[in-house]
Coordinates of C-alpha atoms in Angstrom, one line a residue:
M1 CA -37.1 37.8 -47.1
K2 CA -39.8 35.2 -47.4
S3 CA -41.2 33.5 -43.6
I4 CA -41.2 30.2 -43.2
Q5 CA -45.2 30.0 -44.3
E6 CA -44.5 32.0 -47.1
R7 CA -42.1 29.0 -48.2
V8 CA -44.1 26.2 -47.4
K9 CA -46.7 27.7 -49.3
E10 CA -44.8 27.8 -52.5
K11 CA -42.7 24.4 -51.6
P12 CA -45.8 22.3 -50.0
W13 CA -42.2 19.8 -49.5
L14 CA -40.2 21.7 -47.1
G15 CA -43.0 21.2 -43.8
W16 CA -42.8 17.5 -44.7
V17 CA -38.9 18.0 -44.4
L18 CA -39.5 20.4 -40.9
F19 CA -41.5 18.5 -39.6
F20 CA -39.4 15.6 -39.8
T21 CA -36.7 16.6 -38.4
T22 CA -38.2 18.0 -35.9
V23 CA -39.3 14.3 -34.4
V24 CA -36.5 13.5 -35.4
V25 CA -34.5 15.6 -32.9
V26 CA -37.0 15.3 -30.0
F27 CA -36.6 11.6 -30.5
L28 CA -33.1 11.8 -30.0
L29 CA -33.4 14.4 -27.4
G30 CA -35.8 12.2 -25.6
L31 CA -33.7 8.6 -26.4
F32 CA -30.3 11.5 -24.6
A33 CA -32.5 12.0 -21.1
S34 CA -33.2 8.6 -21.2
S35 CA -29.8 7.6 -21.1
I36 CA -28.6 10.8 -18.5
V37 CA -31.7 9.9 -16.4
E38 CA -30.3 5.7 -16.2
R39 CA -26.6 6.5 -15.5
R40 CA -27.6 8.8 -12.6
N41 CA -30.3 5.8 -11.0
E42 CA -27.1 3.5 -12.4
S43 CA -24.5 5.0 -10.4
F44 CA -26.8 5.7 -6.8
T45 CA -28.4 2.3 -6.9
L46 CA -27.0 -0.1 -5.2
Q47 CA -27.5 -3.1 -7.5
M48 CA -26.7 -6.4 -4.7
V49 CA -26.5 -9.4 -7.5
K50 CA -25.0 -12.0 -5.3
P51 CA -25.7 -11.9 -1.3
I52 CA -21.8 -11.2 0.5
N53 CA -21.1 -12.7 3.4
D54 CA -20.0 -11.5 6.7
W55 CA -15.8 -13.0 5.8
E56 CA -16.4 -13.6 2.6
P57 CA -12.6 -13.8 1.4
R58 CA -12.9 -14.9 -2.4
N59 CA -12.5 -12.0 -4.7
E60 CA -14.7 -13.3 -7.4
V61 CA -17.7 -12.8 -5.6
W62 CA -17.6 -9.7 -4.7
G63 CA -16.9 -8.7 -8.1
E64 CA -20.3 -10.1 -9.4
N65 CA -21.6 -7.2 -7.6
Y66 CA -19.1 -5.0 -8.5
P67 CA -17.8 -5.6 -11.8
R68 CA -16.2 -2.1 -13.1
E69 CA -14.1 -2.3 -9.2
Y70 CA -13.3 -6.2 -10.3
E71 CA -12.5 -5.8 -13.5
S72 CA -9.5 -2.3 -12.6
Y73 CA -8.7 -4.6 -9.7
L74 CA -8.0 -7.5 -11.9
K75 CA -4.8 -4.9 -14.2
M76 CA -2.6 -5.6 -10.8
A77 CA -2.1 -9.0 -12.3
D78 CA 0.2 -6.6 -15.0
T79 CA 3.8 -6.2 -13.3
T80 CA 4.9 -4.6 -16.8
F81 CA 5.6 -0.6 -15.7
A82 CA 9.0 0.2 -14.4
S83 CA 9.2 3.8 -13.5
K84 CA 12.7 4.8 -12.0
Y85 CA 12.9 3.5 -8.7
A86 CA 9.8 1.4 -8.2
G87 CA 6.3 0.2 -10.2
S88 CA 5.0 -3.3 -10.6
A89 CA 8.0 -4.5 -12.2
T90 CA 10.0 -6.3 -9.3
R91 CA 13.2 -5.8 -8.1
D92 CA 16.1 -7.9 -6.9
Y93 CA 17.7 -5.0 -4.3
L94 CA 20.4 -7.4 -3.3
N95 CA 22.0 -7.9 -7.0
S96 CA 21.2 -4.2 -7.2
S97 CA 23.1 -3.4 -3.5
P98 CA 24.8 -6.7 -2.8
E99 CA 26.2 -4.2 1.3
L100 CA 22.7 -5.8 1.9
I101 CA 23.7 -8.9 1.9
I102 CA 25.9 -7.8 5.0
M103 CA 23.6 -5.4 6.1
W104 CA 21.6 -8.1 6.9
A105 CA 24.2 -10.6 7.8
G106 CA 22.0 -13.4 10.3
Y107 CA 18.6 -11.9 9.2
A108 CA 16.0 -13.4 6.5
F109 CA 16.7 -10.8 4.4
S110 CA 19.9 -11.2 3.7
K111 CA 18.3 -14.4 1.7
D112 CA 16.0 -12.8 -0.2
Y113 CA 15.0 -9.2 -1.2
K114 CA 12.6 -7.8 -4.0
A115 CA 10.6 -5.1 -5.0
P116 CA 7.1 -6.4 -4.2
R117 CA 5.2 -6.8 -7.5
G118 CA 1.7 -5.7 -5.8
H119 CA -1.7 -7.2 -4.3
S120 CA -2.5 -10.1 -7.1
Y121 CA 1.0 -11.6 -5.5
S122 CA 0.7 -11.1 -2.0
I123 CA -0.1 -15.0 -2.0
V124 CA 2.5 -16.7 -4.5
D125 CA 4.8 -14.2 -3.4
I126 CA 5.5 -15.2 0.2
R127 CA 5.2 -18.5 -0.4
N128 CA 8.3 -18.8 -2.2
T129 CA 10.4 -15.9 -0.7
L130 CA 13.0 -17.6 1.0
R131 CA 12.8 -15.4 3.9
T132 CA 9.7 -17.9 4.7
G133 CA 11.7 -21.0 3.9
G134 CA 11.0 -21.2 0.0
N135 CA 9.7 -25.6 -0.8
K136 CA 11.4 -25.8 2.6
V137 CA 9.0 -26.1 6.0
S138 CA 8.8 -22.5 7.3
P139 CA 10.1 -22.2 10.7
Q140 CA 8.1 -18.3 11.2
P141 CA 4.7 -17.6 13.1
A142 CA 1.1 -17.7 11.7
T143 CA 1.3 -13.4 12.4
C144 CA 3.5 -13.0 9.0
W145 CA 0.0 -14.2 7.1
S146 CA -1.8 -10.9 8.6
C147 CA -1.0 -8.5 5.8
K148 CA -1.7 -11.2 3.0
S149 CA -4.9 -11.5 2.0
P150 CA -8.6 -11.0 3.2
D151 CA -8.7 -15.0 4.2
V152 CA -6.8 -13.7 8.0
P153 CA -9.5 -11.6 9.1
R154 CA -11.8 -15.1 8.8
M155 CA -9.2 -16.7 10.7
M156 CA -8.7 -14.1 13.3
Q157 CA -12.8 -14.7 14.2
K158 CA -12.8 -18.7 13.3
M159 CA -10.1 -19.4 15.9
G160 CA -9.1 -15.4 17.9
V161 CA -6.9 -12.5 17.1
E162 CA -4.1 -14.4 19.8
N163 CA -4.5 -18.2 18.7
F164 CA -3.9 -16.8 15.6
Y165 CA -0.5 -15.4 16.0
K166 CA 0.5 -18.1 18.1
A167 CA -0.1 -20.2 15.3
K168 CA 3.1 -21.0 12.8
W169 CA 2.9 -20.1 9.4
K170 CA 2.9 -23.5 7.7
D171 CA -0.2 -25.0 9.6
L172 CA -2.8 -22.2 7.9
G173 CA -1.5 -22.6 4.3
H174 CA -4.4 -24.0 3.2
E175 CA -6.4 -21.1 4.6
I176 CA -5.0 -18.3 3.6
V177 CA -5.4 -18.5 -0.4
N178 CA -6.7 -15.1 -2.3
P179 CA -4.2 -12.3 -2.6
I180 CA -5.6 -9.1 -0.8
G181 CA -8.8 -7.9 -2.1
C182 CA -12.1 -6.4 -1.5
Q183 CA -12.8 -8.0 2.2
D184 CA -9.8 -6.6 3.9
C185 CA -10.8 -2.6 3.7
H186 CA -15.1 -3.0 2.3
D187 CA -17.7 -3.9 4.2
P188 CA -19.9 -6.6 2.7
K189 CA -22.9 -5.0 3.6
T190 CA -23.0 -1.4 3.0
M191 CA -19.7 -1.3 1.2
D192 CA -17.6 0.9 3.7
L193 CA -14.9 0.9 4.4
R194 CA -13.7 -1.1 7.4
I195 CA -10.9 -2.0 10.2
T196 CA -10.2 -5.8 9.9
R197 CA -6.6 -5.7 11.2
P198 CA -6.4 -4.8 15.2
A199 CA -3.7 -3.5 15.2
L200 CA -4.2 -0.6 14.5
L201 CA -7.0 0.2 16.0
E202 CA -4.7 -1.5 19.6
A203 CA -2.7 0.9 18.0
F204 CA -4.3 4.4 17.9
K205 CA -5.9 3.4 21.8
R206 CA -2.9 2.8 22.6
Q207 CA -2.5 6.5 22.1
G208 CA -6.2 7.9 23.5
K209 CA -7.2 7.8 20.2
D210 CA -10.4 6.3 18.2
I211 CA -10.8 5.6 14.6
K212 CA -13.7 4.3 14.9
N213 CA -15.5 7.2 14.0
A214 CA -13.2 8.6 10.9
T215 CA -14.9 10.6 7.9
H216 CA -14.5 8.6 4.9
N217 CA -11.5 10.6 3.1
E218 CA -9.8 9.5 6.5
M219 CA -10.4 6.1 6.0
R220 CA -9.2 6.4 2.7
S221 CA -5.5 6.5 3.9
L222 CA -6.2 4.2 7.8
V223 CA -7.5 1.2 5.5
C224 CA -4.1 1.6 3.9
A225 CA -2.4 1.8 7.6
Q226 CA -3.6 -1.6 8.5
C227 CA -0.8 -3.4 6.6
H228 CA 1.6 -0.4 5.2
V229 CA 3.2 0.2 8.6
E230 CA 5.8 0.1 10.5
Y231 CA 5.3 -3.3 12.8
Y232 CA 7.0 -6.2 15.2
F233 CA 6.2 -9.6 16.7
K234 CA 5.9 -9.1 20.4
G235 CA 6.6 -11.2 22.9
E236 CA 6.3 -14.7 22.8
G237 CA 2.9 -15.1 21.2
K238 CA 4.0 -13.1 18.3
Y239 CA 1.3 -10.4 18.6
L240 CA 1.6 -8.2 16.3
T241 CA 2.3 -4.4 17.7
F242 CA 2.8 -1.6 15.9
P243 CA 5.6 0.6 17.9
W244 CA 3.5 4.1 18.2
D245 CA 2.5 4.4 22.2
K246 CA 5.4 6.8 21.8
G247 CA 5.0 8.9 18.4
M248 CA 5.3 7.9 15.0
T249 CA 8.5 9.2 14.4
V250 CA 12.1 7.3 13.6
E251 CA 12.9 8.5 17.0
K252 CA 10.6 8.2 19.2
M253 CA 10.0 4.1 17.3
E254 CA 13.3 3.7 18.0
E255 CA 12.8 4.7 21.6
Y256 CA 10.0 2.3 22.1
Y257 CA 11.8 -0.9 21.3
D258 CA 14.7 0.5 23.7
E259 CA 12.9 1.2 26.9
A260 CA 11.4 -2.5 26.3
N261 CA 15.2 -4.1 24.9
F262 CA 13.3 -5.2 21.9
K263 CA 15.5 -6.3 18.8
D264 CA 15.0 -8.4 15.9
W265 CA 18.1 -10.5 15.5
E266 CA 21.8 -10.3 16.6
H267 CA 23.8 -9.3 13.9
A268 CA 25.7 -12.4 12.9
L269 CA 29.4 -10.1 12.0
S270 CA 29.4 -6.8 13.8
K271 CA 26.8 -9.0 16.6
A272 CA 24.9 -5.9 17.1
P273 CA 20.8 -5.3 18.4
M274 CA 19.8 -4.7 15.4
L275 CA 16.1 -3.4 14.9
K276 CA 14.1 -4.9 11.1
A277 CA 12.3 -1.9 9.8
Q278 CA 9.1 -3.4 7.9
H279 CA 7.6 -0.5 5.7
P280 CA 6.6 2.5 7.9
D281 CA 4.5 3.9 4.5
F282 CA 2.3 5.3 6.7
E283 CA 3.8 7.2 9.4
L284 CA 6.6 8.5 6.7
F285 CA 3.7 10.1 4.8
S286 CA 1.6 11.5 7.7
M287 CA 4.8 13.9 7.5
G288 CA 4.9 15.1 4.0
V289 CA 2.7 18.0 2.5
H290 CA 0.1 15.8 1.1
A291 CA -1.4 14.4 4.1
D292 CA -0.7 17.6 5.2
R293 CA -3.0 19.1 2.7
G294 CA -5.9 16.5 3.2
V295 CA -4.8 14.0 0.2
S296 CA -5.7 10.5 0.7
C297 CA -3.5 7.8 -0.2
A298 CA -6.5 6.2 -2.4
D299 CA -6.4 9.9 -4.4
C300 CA -3.4 9.1 -5.7
H301 CA -3.2 5.3 -5.8
M302 CA -6.8 4.3 -6.0
P303 CA -8.3 7.7 -8.3
Y304 CA -11.6 7.9 -8.9
K305 CA -12.5 7.4 -12.5
T306 CA -15.6 7.9 -14.7
E307 CA -17.2 4.8 -16.5
G308 CA -20.3 5.5 -18.6
G309 CA -21.5 7.6 -15.9
V310 CA -20.8 5.8 -13.7
K311 CA -18.4 7.9 -10.9
F312 CA -15.9 4.7 -9.2
T313 CA -12.7 4.4 -7.3
D314 CA -10.4 2.3 -9.6
H315 CA -9.0 -0.7 -8.0
H316 CA -5.9 -0.9 -10.8
I317 CA -3.8 -0.5 -6.9
Q318 CA -0.2 1.1 -8.7
S319 CA 2.3 4.1 -8.8
P320 CA 0.8 7.5 -9.3
L321 CA 3.5 8.0 -12.7
N322 CA 1.6 4.8 -14.4
N323 CA -1.4 6.7 -14.4
V324 CA -0.7 10.4 -14.2
E325 CA -3.7 11.8 -15.5
N326 CA -5.9 10.6 -13.1
S327 CA -3.7 10.8 -9.8
C328 CA -1.5 13.9 -10.3
Q329 CA -3.3 16.7 -12.9
V330 CA -6.4 16.1 -10.8
C331 CA -4.2 19.3 -9.2
H332 CA -1.3 19.8 -10.7
R333 CA -1.1 21.4 -13.7
E334 CA 2.1 20.3 -15.0
K335 CA 2.5 18.8 -17.9
T336 CA 3.0 15.2 -17.5
E337 CA 6.5 15.0 -18.0
K338 CA 7.0 18.1 -16.2
L339 CA 5.5 15.6 -12.8
I340 CA 8.0 12.5 -13.5
Q341 CA 10.4 15.0 -13.6
N342 CA 9.9 16.2 -10.1
V343 CA 9.1 13.3 -8.2
N344 CA 12.7 11.1 -9.9
E345 CA 14.7 14.6 -9.1
R346 CA 13.0 14.2 -5.0
Q347 CA 14.3 10.1 -4.9
D348 CA 17.4 10.7 -6.6
K349 CA 18.5 12.9 -4.2
V350 CA 16.9 10.8 -1.3
K351 CA 18.7 7.7 -3.1
E352 CA 22.6 9.3 -3.2
L353 CA 21.7 9.6 0.3
L354 CA 20.4 5.8 0.7
R355 CA 23.5 4.3 -1.1
A356 CA 26.2 5.6 1.0
A357 CA 24.8 4.9 4.0
E358 CA 24.7 1.3 2.8
K359 CA 28.4 1.2 1.8
T360 CA 29.2 2.9 4.8
L361 CA 27.0 0.2 7.2
A362 CA 28.3 -2.8 5.4
A363 CA 31.6 -1.1 6.2
A364 CA 30.8 -0.6 10.0
H365 CA 29.1 -4.7 10.4
L366 CA 33.3 -5.2 9.0
E367 CA 35.0 -3.3 10.9
A368 CA 33.4 -4.0 14.1
K369 CA 33.7 -8.0 12.9
I370 CA 37.0 -7.7 13.6
A371 CA 37.4 -5.7 16.3
W372 CA 35.6 -9.0 17.5
D373 CA 38.0 -11.6 15.6
N374 CA 41.1 -9.3 17.2
K375 CA 39.9 -9.8 21.1
A376 CA 37.6 -6.5 21.9
T377 CA 35.9 -6.9 25.0
A378 CA 31.8 -6.6 25.1
E379 CA 32.6 -3.2 26.7
E380 CA 34.8 -2.1 24.4
M381 CA 32.6 -2.6 21.5
K382 CA 28.9 -1.5 23.7
S383 CA 29.5 2.1 22.5
A384 CA 29.9 1.6 18.6
L385 CA 27.0 -1.4 18.3
Q386 CA 23.9 0.7 19.6
F387 CA 25.6 3.9 17.0
I388 CA 25.5 0.6 14.2
R389 CA 21.5 0.0 15.3
Q390 CA 20.0 3.6 15.5
A391 CA 22.3 4.3 12.3
Q392 CA 20.9 1.2 10.3
W393 CA 17.4 1.9 11.8
R394 CA 17.0 5.0 10.8
W395 CA 18.9 3.9 6.8
D396 CA 15.8 1.5 7.0
W397 CA 12.8 3.9 8.1
V398 CA 13.3 5.4 5.0
A399 CA 15.1 2.4 2.6
A400 CA 11.8 0.3 3.6
A401 CA 9.1 2.9 3.3
N402 CA 7.6 2.5 -0.7
G403 CA 8.6 5.6 -2.7
V404 CA 11.7 6.2 -2.1
G405 CA 11.0 9.3 0.1
F406 CA 8.3 10.6 -2.4
H407 CA 5.5 10.5 0.3
A408 CA 7.4 13.0 2.4
P409 CA 11.1 14.3 0.6
V410 CA 11.6 16.5 3.4
E411 CA 11.7 14.0 6.2
A412 CA 13.3 11.5 4.6
L413 CA 16.7 13.2 3.6
R414 CA 16.2 14.7 8.2
V415 CA 16.2 10.6 8.4

């Protein structure tokens, strides 16, 4: 077999072909290496196009510096995805479960209760819901704004936290205009995750815990826990408070409320002193297997993604079932259809018990009303009304949490 040198001597043009081929290959390899270095530098360099003020509430200003995150954030405006029980599409719960109207008689939730559409609609939806008055003058306190906008921390800094809570909801409407976004969770100077709502810090402080030194992974859940929790408005000042002093279980929070002799409202039919759970997502999640394994909220609802060699957090906050490949399948190797089936099966069991409880509770309120109409005494009704309070609190603690119990199926079914 002839060597390359011998072949080139016989056919000189082969030498030129080899030469130019080598030049092209080296050139392409150089471009490839340069691209890798450029992308790596890009991924490690914080490129601030425009300075961001300490309490800047406008998400589009942050977006000038972080276009990838901002573009993904804007996708939350899409409300087309619906899983079996949740998703970004809105649902009218009063229509699908009419028993709720009886269960919440005399309370604002009996007027309007829909599935949340996502952070993009936090301002629009709270303005339009009948629970805040709709187009009428609202009787609600400014505390109702607390988790709806990055304008809230700005106003708390300006007014003071107590004065913010004491104000009327209607009086701050012209100031609260930007939907939930960047400043709610990030430090504008370092982009580190930070807590901007004092209620969370105060709740942990009363437990003897300081979360200011929490790890980055812990913060990927704690920033969500600023709002996705059970809370109430304490005292005449309507001070936003998390009832965690005794613990985060349904029983411990109930004990807290009982000792404070607190009720959200007196039921219009049964006259029971009722509690209304908000959305104890963090509390329920904390009792589940994912939290036990160190998984954060963001791992599932805001998974990492890569674009052009840059790894960043996807700010399209959504149901993991609409992004199974980047959320569930990072850890679970089963097929998408199988994973969705597993979720549905767990939620089916929780939903079955919730519906049974709704029918029973609605009947209990009506029966109590009949007892009052037949001249029952307060002493005779006291025990029954306490049972109604306890039962509906347990139902609501699971029903009000997002995820239809999936964050901790065992605990949800126990409750």
